PDB file of C-alpha atoms in Angstrom:
ATOM      1  CA  MET I   1       5.687 -46.207  47.392  1.00 59.00           C
ATOM      2  CA  ALA I   2       7.937 -43.389  46.816  1.00 66.00           C
ATOM      3  CA  GLY I   3       9.348 -45.194  43.657  1.00 75.00           C
ATOM      4  CA  ILE I   4       5.985 -45.437  42.112  1.00 79.00           C
ATOM      5  CA  ILE I   5       5.093 -41.818  42.797  1.00 81.00           C
ATOM      6  CA  GLU I   6       8.389 -40.665  41.304  1.00 85.00           C
ATOM      7  CA  THR I   7       7.690 -43.058  38.395  1.00 82.00           C
ATOM      8  CA  LEU I   8       4.223 -41.527  37.866  1.00 82.00           C
ATOM      9  CA  ARG I   9       5.746 -37.958  37.949  1.00 86.00           C
ATOM     10  CA  LYS I  10       8.160 -38.952  35.223  1.00 86.00           C
ATOM     11  CA  ILE I  11       5.191 -40.371  33.147  1.00 83.00           C
ATOM     12  CA  GLN I  12       3.299 -37.222  33.861  1.00 88.00           C
ATOM     13  CA  GLY I  13       6.193 -35.179  32.597  1.00 89.00           C
ATOM     14  CA  ILE I  14       6.353 -37.227  29.423  1.00 88.00           C
ATOM     15  CA  ASP I  15       2.561 -36.849  29.042  1.00 88.00           C
ATOM     16  CA  ALA I  16       2.649 -33.191  29.362  1.00 90.00           C
ATOM     17  CA  GLU I  17       5.400 -33.118  26.551  1.00 91.00           C
ATOM     18  CA  ILE I  18       3.178 -35.242  24.357  1.00 88.00           C
ATOM     19  CA  ALA I  19       0.207 -32.936  24.989  1.00 90.00           C
ATOM     20  CA  LYS I  20       2.316 -30.070  24.140  1.00 92.00           C
ATOM     21  CA  LEU I  21       3.547 -31.625  20.855  1.00 89.00           C
ATOM     22  CA  LYS I  22       0.109 -32.650  19.975  1.00 89.00           C
ATOM     23  CA  ALA I  23      -1.310 -29.160  20.584  1.00 90.00           C
ATOM     24  CA  GLU I  24       1.560 -28.016  18.229  1.00 88.00           C
ATOM     25  CA  LEU I  25       0.423 -30.571  15.524  1.00 86.00           C
ATOM     26  CA  ASP I  26      -3.196 -29.330  15.792  1.00 89.00           C
ATOM     27  CA  ARG I  27      -2.261 -25.731  15.169  1.00 88.00           C
ATOM     28  CA  TRP I  28      -1.005 -26.401  11.639  1.00 84.00           C
ATOM     29  CA  PRO I  29      -4.174 -27.075   9.870  1.00 88.00           C
ATOM     30  CA  ALA I  30      -5.546 -23.725  11.187  1.00 87.00           C
ATOM     31  CA  ILE I  31      -2.428 -21.907   9.918  1.00 85.00           C
ATOM     32  CA  VAL I  32      -2.745 -23.554   6.357  1.00 85.00           C
ATOM     33  CA  ALA I  33      -6.436 -22.866   6.418  1.00 87.00           C
ATOM     34  CA  GLU I  34      -5.854 -19.121   6.983  1.00 87.00           C
ATOM     35  CA  LYS I  35      -3.290 -19.051   4.111  1.00 86.00           C
ATOM     36  CA  ASN I  36      -5.899 -20.827   1.935  1.00 89.00           C
ATOM     37  CA  LYS I  37      -8.325 -18.061   2.824  1.00 91.00           C
ATOM     38  CA  ASP I  38      -5.873 -15.492   1.358  1.00 88.00           C
ATOM     39  CA  VAL I  39      -5.663 -17.478  -1.823  1.00 89.00           C
ATOM     40  CA  GLU I  40      -9.477 -17.672  -1.949  1.00 93.00           C
ATOM     41  CA  ASN I  41      -9.746 -13.967  -1.334  1.00 92.00           C
ATOM     42  CA  ALA I  42      -7.232 -13.294  -4.035  1.00 91.00           C
ATOM     43  CA  ARG I  43      -9.129 -15.549  -6.432  1.00 93.00           C
ATOM     44  CA  LYS I  44     -12.406 -13.867  -5.725  1.00 95.00           C
ATOM     45  CA  ALA I  45     -11.021 -10.477  -6.327  1.00 94.00           C
ATOM     46  CA  VAL I  46      -9.618 -11.634  -9.712  1.00 93.00           C
ATOM     47  CA  GLU I  47     -12.938 -12.972 -10.503  1.00 95.00           C
ATOM     48  CA  GLU I  48     -14.853  -9.763  -9.637  1.00 95.00           C
ATOM     49  CA  LYS I  49     -12.448  -7.567 -11.485  1.00 94.00           C
ATOM     50  CA  ALA I  50     -12.891  -9.885 -14.557  1.00 95.00           C
ATOM     51  CA  ALA I  51     -16.708  -9.659 -14.216  1.00 96.00           C
ATOM     52  CA  GLU I  52     -16.249  -5.792 -14.005  1.00 95.00           C
ATOM     53  CA  ILE I  53     -14.129  -5.872 -17.259  1.00 95.00           C
ATOM     54  CA  LYS I  54     -16.754  -7.942 -19.021  1.00 96.00           C
ATOM     55  CA  ALA I  55     -19.594  -5.456 -17.853  1.00 96.00           C
ATOM     56  CA  THR I  56     -17.559  -2.492 -18.861  1.00 95.00           C
ATOM     57  CA  LYS I  57     -16.777  -4.035 -22.354  1.00 95.00           C
ATOM     58  CA  VAL I  58     -20.433  -4.813 -22.840  1.00 96.00           C
ATOM     59  CA  GLU I  59     -21.409  -1.244 -21.923  1.00 95.00           C
ATOM     60  CA  ALA I  60     -18.673   0.016 -24.332  1.00 95.00           C
ATOM     61  CA  GLU I  61     -20.011  -2.173 -27.125  1.00 95.00           C
ATOM     62  CA  GLY I  62     -23.374  -0.770 -26.558  1.00 96.00           C
ATOM     63  CA  GLN I  63     -22.180   2.703 -26.627  1.00 95.00           C
ATOM     64  CA  GLU I  64     -20.406   1.852 -29.879  1.00 96.00           C
ATOM     65  CA  LEU I  65     -23.739   0.704 -31.453  1.00 96.00           C
ATOM     66  CA  LYS I  66     -25.292   3.959 -30.179  1.00 95.00           C
ATOM     67  CA  LEU I  67     -22.584   5.851 -31.847  1.00 94.00           C
ATOM     68  CA  LYS I  68     -23.029   4.070 -35.247  1.00 96.00           C
ATOM     69  CA  SER I  69     -26.786   4.719 -35.026  1.00 95.00           C
ATOM     70  CA  GLY I  70     -26.077   8.505 -34.267  1.00 94.00           C
ATOM     71  CA  GLU I  71     -23.729   8.611 -37.176  1.00 94.00           C
ATOM     72  CA  ALA I  72     -26.361   7.090 -39.478  1.00 94.00           C
ATOM     73  CA  ASP I  73     -28.895   9.574 -38.214  1.00 92.00           C
ATOM     74  CA  VAL I  74     -26.419  12.332 -39.122  1.00 92.00           C
ATOM     75  CA  GLY I  75     -26.179  10.950 -42.661  1.00 91.00           C
ATOM     76  CA  LYS I  76     -29.926  10.877 -42.969  1.00 91.00           C
ATOM     77  CA  VAL I  77     -30.234  14.335 -41.865  1.00 89.00           C
ATOM     78  CA  LYS I  78     -27.547  15.534 -44.201  1.00 89.00           C
ATOM     79  CA  GLY I  79     -29.603  13.911 -47.117  1.00 88.00           C
ATOM     80  CA  ASN I  80     -32.391  16.118 -46.041  1.00 85.00           C
ATOM     81  CA  LEU I  81     -30.266  19.125 -46.834  1.00 83.00           C
ATOM     82  CA  LEU I  82     -30.754  18.610 -50.526  1.00 84.00           C
ATOM     83  CA  LYS I  83     -34.489  18.449 -50.081  1.00 86.00           C
ATOM     84  CA  VAL I  84     -35.072  21.848 -48.207  1.00 85.00           C
ATOM     85  CA  LYS I  85     -36.442  24.696 -50.135  1.00 87.00           C
ATOM     86  CA  THR I  86     -35.918  27.688 -47.750  1.00 89.00           C
ATOM     87  CA  ASN I  87     -33.020  29.070 -45.607  1.00 90.00           C
ATOM     88  CA  ARG I  88     -35.033  28.580 -42.646  1.00 91.00           C
ATOM     89  CA  GLU I  89     -35.372  24.863 -43.252  1.00 89.00           C
ATOM     90  CA  TYR I  90     -31.795  24.781 -44.202  1.00 89.00           C
ATOM     91  CA  GLU I  91     -30.782  26.360 -40.800  1.00 90.00           C
ATOM     92  CA  ALA I  92     -33.037  24.003 -38.952  1.00 91.00           C
ATOM     93  CA  VAL I  93     -31.404  20.971 -40.560  1.00 90.00           C
ATOM     94  CA  LEU I  94     -27.954  22.383 -39.830  1.00 91.00           C
ATOM     95  CA  LYS I  95     -28.911  22.860 -36.196  1.00 94.00           C
ATOM     96  CA  GLU I  96     -30.178  19.277 -35.952  1.00 92.00           C
ATOM     97  CA  ILE I  97     -26.989  18.128 -37.582  1.00 92.00           C
ATOM     98  CA  GLU I  98     -24.892  19.956 -34.964  1.00 95.00           C
ATOM     99  CA  GLY I  99     -27.256  18.562 -32.196  1.00 95.00           C
ATOM    100  CA  LEU I 100     -26.772  14.998 -33.457  1.00 93.00           C
ATOM    101  CA  LYS I 101     -23.050  15.511 -33.808  1.00 94.00           C
ATOM    102  CA  ALA I 102     -22.786  16.933 -30.196  1.00 96.00           C
ATOM    103  CA  GLU I 103     -24.752  13.799 -28.952  1.00 95.00           C
ATOM    104  CA  ASN I 104     -22.265  11.663 -30.941  1.00 95.00           C
ATOM    105  CA  SER I 105     -19.300  13.383 -29.260  1.00 96.00           C
ATOM    106  CA  VAL I 106     -20.772  12.782 -25.797  1.00 96.00           C
ATOM    107  CA  ILE I 107     -21.057   9.169 -26.723  1.00 96.00           C
ATOM    108  CA  GLU I 108     -17.459   9.077 -28.073  1.00 96.00           C
ATOM    109  CA  GLU I 109     -16.261  10.558 -24.709  1.00 96.00           C
ATOM    110  CA  LYS I 110     -18.122   7.819 -22.875  1.00 96.00           C
ATOM    111  CA  ILE I 111     -16.593   5.183 -25.068  1.00 95.00           C
ATOM    112  CA  ILE I 112     -13.102   6.699 -24.396  1.00 96.00           C
ATOM    113  CA  GLY I 113     -13.808   6.695 -20.686  1.00 96.00           C
ATOM    114  CA  LEU I 114     -15.005   3.150 -20.652  1.00 95.00           C
ATOM    115  CA  LEU I 115     -11.920   1.974 -22.763  1.00 95.00           C
ATOM    116  CA  ASP I 116      -9.678   3.669 -20.144  1.00 96.00           C
ATOM    117  CA  ARG I 117     -11.607   1.977 -17.359  1.00 95.00           C
ATOM    118  CA  ILE I 118     -11.218  -1.326 -19.032  1.00 95.00           C
ATOM    119  CA  GLN I 119      -7.354  -0.778 -19.371  1.00 96.00           C
ATOM    120  CA  SER I 120      -7.047   0.320 -15.796  1.00 96.00           C
ATOM    121  CA  PHE I 121      -9.158  -2.866 -14.665  1.00 94.00           C
ATOM    122  CA  GLU I 122      -6.789  -5.039 -16.732  1.00 94.00           C
ATOM    123  CA  THR I 123      -3.895  -3.581 -15.084  1.00 95.00           C
ATOM    124  CA  GLU I 124      -5.515  -4.316 -11.711  1.00 94.00           C
ATOM    125  CA  ILE I 125      -6.389  -7.690 -12.646  1.00 94.00           C
ATOM    126  CA  ARG I 126      -2.761  -8.472 -13.644  1.00 95.00           C
ATOM    127  CA  GLU I 127      -1.739  -7.215 -10.229  1.00 94.00           C
ATOM    128  CA  LEU I 128      -4.330  -9.256  -8.533  1.00 92.00           C
ATOM    129  CA  LYS I 129      -3.216 -12.351 -10.344  1.00 93.00           C
ATOM    130  CA  ALA I 130       0.313 -11.690  -9.171  1.00 94.00           C
ATOM    131  CA  GLU I 131      -1.119 -11.396  -5.543  1.00 91.00           C
ATOM    132  CA  GLN I 132      -3.034 -14.606  -6.053  1.00 92.00           C
ATOM    133  CA  LYS I 133       0.079 -16.480  -7.389  1.00 94.00           C
ATOM    134  CA  ARG I 134       2.223 -15.054  -4.409  1.00 92.00           C
ATOM    135  CA  ALA I 135      -0.484 -16.362  -2.057  1.00 90.00           C
ATOM    136  CA  GLU I 136      -0.519 -19.732  -3.600  1.00 91.00           C
ATOM    137  CA  GLY I 137       3.188 -19.860  -3.346  1.00 93.00           C
ATOM    138  CA  GLU I 138       2.940 -19.097   0.478  1.00 89.00           C
ATOM    139  CA  VAL I 139       0.333 -21.718   0.844  1.00 89.00           C
ATOM    140  CA  ALA I 140       2.679 -24.323  -0.905  1.00 92.00           C
ATOM    141  CA  GLU I 141       5.505 -23.173   1.307  1.00 91.00           C
ATOM    142  CA  GLN I 142       3.354 -23.228   4.386  1.00 88.00           C
ATOM    143  CA  GLN I 143       1.945 -26.785   3.684  1.00 89.00           C
ATOM    144  CA  LYS I 144       5.596 -27.945   2.946  1.00 91.00           C
ATOM    145  CA  GLN I 145       6.734 -26.517   6.333  1.00 89.00           C
ATOM    146  CA  ALA I 146       3.776 -28.015   7.936  1.00 88.00           C
ATOM    147  CA  ARG I 147       4.570 -31.392   6.641  1.00 90.00           C
ATOM    148  CA  ALA I 148       8.125 -31.280   7.684  1.00 91.00           C
ATOM    149  CA  ASP I 149       7.157 -30.039  11.147  1.00 90.00           C
ATOM    150  CA  CYS I 150       4.577 -32.498  11.662  1.00 90.00           C
ATOM    151  CA  SER I 151       6.745 -35.338  10.624  1.00 91.00           C
ATOM    152  CA  GLU I 152       9.373 -34.044  13.235  1.00 92.00           C
ATOM    153  CA  ILE I 153       6.676 -33.825  16.027  1.00 90.00           C
ATOM    154  CA  GLU I 154       5.151 -37.217  15.162  1.00 92.00           C
ATOM    155  CA  ALA I 155       8.769 -38.699  15.524  1.00 92.00           C
ATOM    156  CA  GLU I 156       9.186 -36.905  18.751  1.00 93.00           C
ATOM    157  CA  ILE I 157       5.731 -38.125  20.120  1.00 89.00           C
ATOM    158  CA  LYS I 158       6.699 -41.709  19.261  1.00 94.00           C
ATOM    159  CA  VAL I 159      10.035 -41.370  20.978  1.00 92.00           C
ATOM    160  CA  LEU I 160       8.122 -40.017  24.058  1.00 89.00           C
ATOM    161  CA  GLU I 161       5.446 -42.813  23.790  1.00 89.00           C
ATOM    162  CA  ASP I 162       8.215 -45.427  23.798  1.00 90.00           C
ATOM    163  CA  ARG I 163       9.932 -43.763  26.727  1.00 88.00           C
ATOM    164  CA  ARG I 164       6.514 -43.607  28.488  1.00 86.00           C
ATOM    165  CA  ARG I 165       5.945 -47.284  27.886  1.00 86.00           C
ATOM    166  CA  GLU I 166       9.480 -47.948  29.206  1.00 86.00           C
ATOM    167  CA  SER I 167       8.907 -45.933  32.303  1.00 82.00           C
ATOM    168  CA  SER I 168       5.515 -47.336  33.153  1.00 82.00           C
ATOM    169  CA  THR I 169       6.836 -51.103  33.132  1.00 82.00           C
ATOM    170  CA  GLY I 170       7.579 -51.084  36.941  1.00 77.00           C
ATOM    171  CA  VAL I 171       4.104 -49.684  37.705  1.00 79.00           C
ATOM    172  CA  SER I 172       1.124 -52.004  38.250  1.00 81.00           C
ATOM    173  CA  SER I 173      -1.737 -51.934  35.691  1.00 82.00           C
ATOM    174  CA  ASP I 174      -4.204 -50.833  38.402  1.00 84.00           C
ATOM    175  CA  VAL I 175      -2.144 -47.768  39.444  1.00 83.00           C
ATOM    176  CA  LEU I 176      -1.752 -46.939  35.784  1.00 79.00           C
ATOM    177  CA  ASP I 177      -5.384 -47.287  34.896  1.00 81.00           C
ATOM    178  CA  GLN I 178      -6.155 -45.002  37.948  1.00 84.00           C
ATOM    179  CA  TYR I 179      -3.687 -42.512  36.403  1.00 80.00           C
ATOM    180  CA  GLU I 180      -5.071 -42.577  33.060  1.00 82.00           C
ATOM    181  CA  ARG I 181      -8.559 -41.743  34.580  1.00 86.00           C
ATOM    182  CA  ILE I 182      -7.135 -38.890  36.440  1.00 83.00           C
ATOM    183  CA  LEU I 183      -5.113 -37.714  33.508  1.00 78.00           C
TER     184      LEU I 183
END
């Protein structure tokens, strides 16, 4: 009886090691999934910044159209200078031209600001892409490490399972069945 108990304790120790190794195996998918989240977050940041660039370019194009229209308006009003007959009308047309030019100047400033913003977004997107590439490299490295560790652990588990089978050869199947239920 003492021999059976000693054998069961030995089997229990082996089972504990196997459980520990299996728990270690189970943690790898979570580690890799966490690294994949970093890649996904980086990818989303790149996409969001690209959308901001696109929206800003559309806004800049709209402002450029507005500027062209404003410049055309200045040309039309300048054409009216030849049609005026009094100094008062001439001064009014000049003031109108000045107002239109001031509006065009504001639009030009907006365009310059938008182009600056696009340039800074493009710098940010390059940095984000570098971050994404770094995160993808980390995932690849983590997956490689996981495969190597998992292979080692699985080999250890097989060795332990073989040792467990060898250790249990002297124990009756009824006792082993009861041990398994308790385990």
